[in-house]
Short mmCIF file of C-alpha atoms in Angstrom, two decimals:
data_model
loop_
_atom_site.label_atom_id
_atom_site.label_comp_id
_atom_site.label_asym_id
_atom_site.label_seq_id
_atom_site.Cartn_x
_atom_site.Cartn_y
_atom_site.Cartn_z
CA UNK Q 29 104.78 -10.75 91.91
CA UNK Q 30 108.46 -10.23 92.76
CA UNK Q 31 108.71 -7.49 90.12
CA UNK Q 32 105.91 -5.55 91.81
CA UNK Q 33 107.93 -5.77 95.03
CA UNK Q 34 110.93 -4.33 93.18
CA UNK Q 35 108.68 -1.51 91.95
CA UNK Q 36 107.46 -0.82 95.51
CA UNK Q 37 111.07 -0.72 96.75
CA UNK Q 38 111.96 1.62 93.87
CA UNK Q 39 109.19 3.97 95.01
CA UNK Q 40 110.33 3.86 98.65
CA UNK Q 41 113.96 4.58 97.74
CA UNK Q 42 112.92 7.41 95.42
CA UNK Q 43 110.88 9.01 98.21
CA UNK Q 44 113.75 8.66 100.70
CA UNK Q 45 116.20 10.11 98.17
CA UNK Q 46 114.03 13.10 97.33
CA UNK Q 47 113.23 13.86 100.98
CA UNK Q 48 116.95 13.57 101.80
CA UNK Q 49 117.67 16.13 99.09
CA UNK Q 50 115.19 18.56 100.65
CA UNK Q 51 116.61 17.92 104.14
CA UNK Q 52 120.14 18.54 102.88
CA UNK Q 53 119.15 21.76 101.13
CA UNK Q 54 117.43 23.08 104.27
CA UNK Q 55 120.06 21.98 106.79
CA UNK Q 56 123.21 22.15 104.68
CA UNK Q 57 123.99 18.60 105.82
CA UNK Q 58 126.31 16.74 103.44
CA UNK Q 59 125.06 13.37 104.70
CA UNK Q 60 121.62 14.11 103.28
CA UNK Q 61 123.15 14.65 99.84
CA UNK Q 62 125.05 11.36 100.06
CA UNK Q 63 121.86 9.54 101.08
CA UNK Q 64 120.05 11.23 98.18
CA UNK Q 65 122.57 10.00 95.59
CA UNK Q 66 122.57 6.44 96.94
CA UNK Q 67 118.77 6.23 97.23
CA UNK Q 68 118.01 7.70 93.82
CA UNK Q 69 120.59 5.44 92.15
CA UNK Q 70 119.12 2.46 93.99
CA UNK Q 71 115.64 3.54 92.93
CA UNK Q 72 116.60 3.51 89.26
CA UNK Q 73 118.26 0.10 89.57
CA UNK Q 74 115.14 -1.33 91.23
CA UNK Q 75 112.90 0.31 88.62
CA UNK Q 76 115.02 -1.23 85.85
CA UNK Q 77 114.52 -4.66 87.41
CA UNK Q 78 110.78 -4.08 87.83
CA UNK Q 79 110.23 -3.20 84.16
CA UNK Q 80 111.45 -6.64 83.12
CA UNK Q 81 107.91 -7.89 83.82
CA UNK Q 82 105.85 -4.76 84.59
CA UNK Q 83 104.94 -2.64 81.57
CA UNK Q 84 107.23 0.40 81.40
CA UNK Q 85 104.41 2.94 81.13
CA UNK Q 86 102.61 1.43 84.10
CA UNK Q 87 105.76 1.08 86.21
CA UNK Q 88 106.93 4.62 85.50
CA UNK Q 89 103.50 6.14 86.11
CA UNK Q 90 103.16 4.32 89.44
CA UNK Q 91 106.77 5.11 90.42
CA UNK Q 92 106.32 8.83 89.80
CA UNK Q 93 102.69 9.12 90.88
CA UNK Q 94 102.93 7.27 94.18
CA UNK Q 95 106.28 8.95 94.81
CA UNK Q 96 104.68 12.37 94.36
CA UNK Q 97 101.89 11.48 96.79
CA UNK Q 98 104.31 10.41 99.52
CA UNK Q 99 106.79 13.23 98.90
CA UNK Q 100 104.01 15.82 99.06
CA UNK Q 101 102.57 14.30 102.24
CA UNK Q 102 105.92 14.16 104.02
CA UNK Q 103 106.91 17.63 102.77
CA UNK Q 104 103.79 19.08 104.38
CA UNK Q 105 104.36 17.15 107.64
CA UNK Q 106 108.13 17.55 108.02
CA UNK Q 107 109.04 20.71 106.15
CA UNK Q 108 105.88 22.75 106.71
CA UNK Q 109 105.15 23.15 103.01
CA UNK Q 110 101.69 24.41 102.09
CA UNK Q 111 98.95 22.37 100.48
CA UNK Q 112 96.62 24.61 98.47
CA UNK Q 113 93.20 23.53 97.18
CA UNK Q 114 94.73 23.34 93.68
CA UNK Q 115 97.44 20.95 94.91
CA UNK Q 116 94.84 18.84 96.72
CA UNK Q 117 92.79 18.66 93.50
CA UNK Q 118 95.88 17.59 91.58
CA UNK Q 119 96.62 14.87 94.13
CA UNK Q 120 93.04 13.59 93.92
CA UNK Q 121 93.35 13.41 90.12
CA UNK Q 122 96.70 11.65 90.53
CA UNK Q 123 95.17 9.04 92.84
CA UNK Q 124 92.33 8.53 90.34
CA UNK Q 125 94.83 8.11 87.51
CA UNK Q 126 96.89 5.60 89.49
CA UNK Q 127 93.73 3.59 90.17
CA UNK Q 128 92.78 3.59 86.49
CA UNK Q 129 96.28 2.58 85.39
CA UNK Q 130 96.43 -0.24 87.93
CA UNK Q 131 92.95 -1.56 87.08
CA UNK Q 132 93.78 -1.47 83.37
CA UNK Q 133 96.90 -3.50 84.10
CA UNK Q 134 94.92 -6.21 85.90
CA UNK Q 135 92.52 -6.56 82.96
CA UNK Q 136 95.39 -6.77 80.48
CA UNK Q 137 97.15 -9.37 82.61
CA UNK Q 138 94.01 -11.51 82.84
CA UNK Q 139 93.50 -11.21 79.10
CA UNK Q 140 97.14 -12.16 78.41
CA UNK Q 141 96.86 -15.14 80.76
CA UNK Q 142 93.69 -16.32 79.01
CA UNK Q 143 95.39 -16.03 75.62
CA UNK Q 144 98.38 -18.00 76.90
CA UNK Q 145 96.14 -20.78 78.23
CA UNK Q 146 94.34 -20.91 74.87
CA UNK Q 147 97.66 -21.16 73.00
CA UNK Q 148 98.89 -23.96 75.26
CA UNK Q 149 95.60 -25.84 74.85
CA UNK Q 150 95.72 -25.47 71.05
CA UNK Q 151 99.31 -26.70 71.03
CA UNK Q 152 98.38 -29.71 73.16
CA UNK Q 153 95.52 -30.56 70.78
CA UNK Q 154 97.86 -30.28 67.78
CA UNK Q 155 100.46 -32.51 69.45
CA UNK Q 156 97.78 -35.06 70.30
CA UNK Q 157 96.45 -35.00 66.71
CA UNK Q 158 99.92 -35.42 65.21
CA UNK Q 159 100.64 -38.31 67.60
CA UNK Q 160 97.37 -40.00 66.67
CA UNK Q 161 98.09 -39.46 62.98
CA UNK Q 162 101.56 -40.97 63.34
CA UNK Q 163 100.15 -44.03 65.13
CA UNK Q 164 97.47 -44.40 62.45
CA UNK Q 165 100.07 -44.25 59.67
CA UNK Q 166 102.27 -46.75 61.50
CA UNK Q 167 99.35 -49.21 61.75
CA UNK Q 168 98.58 -48.75 58.03
CA UNK Q 169 102.15 -49.57 57.08
CA UNK Q 170 102.20 -52.68 59.28
#
């Protein structure tokens, strides 16, 4: 769970960094560029932590996809950028793709958990059998 939080923070810092870059390019403000560098570097560090437990393809797709959604939304609201029907269609497809990626991740995680439980159970049975066998052999020798 904590790695998903790192991924969410990576997305937030990426959005802040990219929007700061746009603000700096429009206003000529050096502070915006400094914020951009810090936020984007922080975003990559957080993403690197997240991929320790979140599949790289999933993490990167969510990082970029959700980032694009927020950056586009804020660019329209704050910078007056246009949103054509083609862009809206692309964003709808992006949201659909994010949903498919995330739902596929849940199924894989459940499947992996079930396999892990099965392995642990099989190991426990084997340990119990070997313990019973050892006790049986010890009784035979006595």
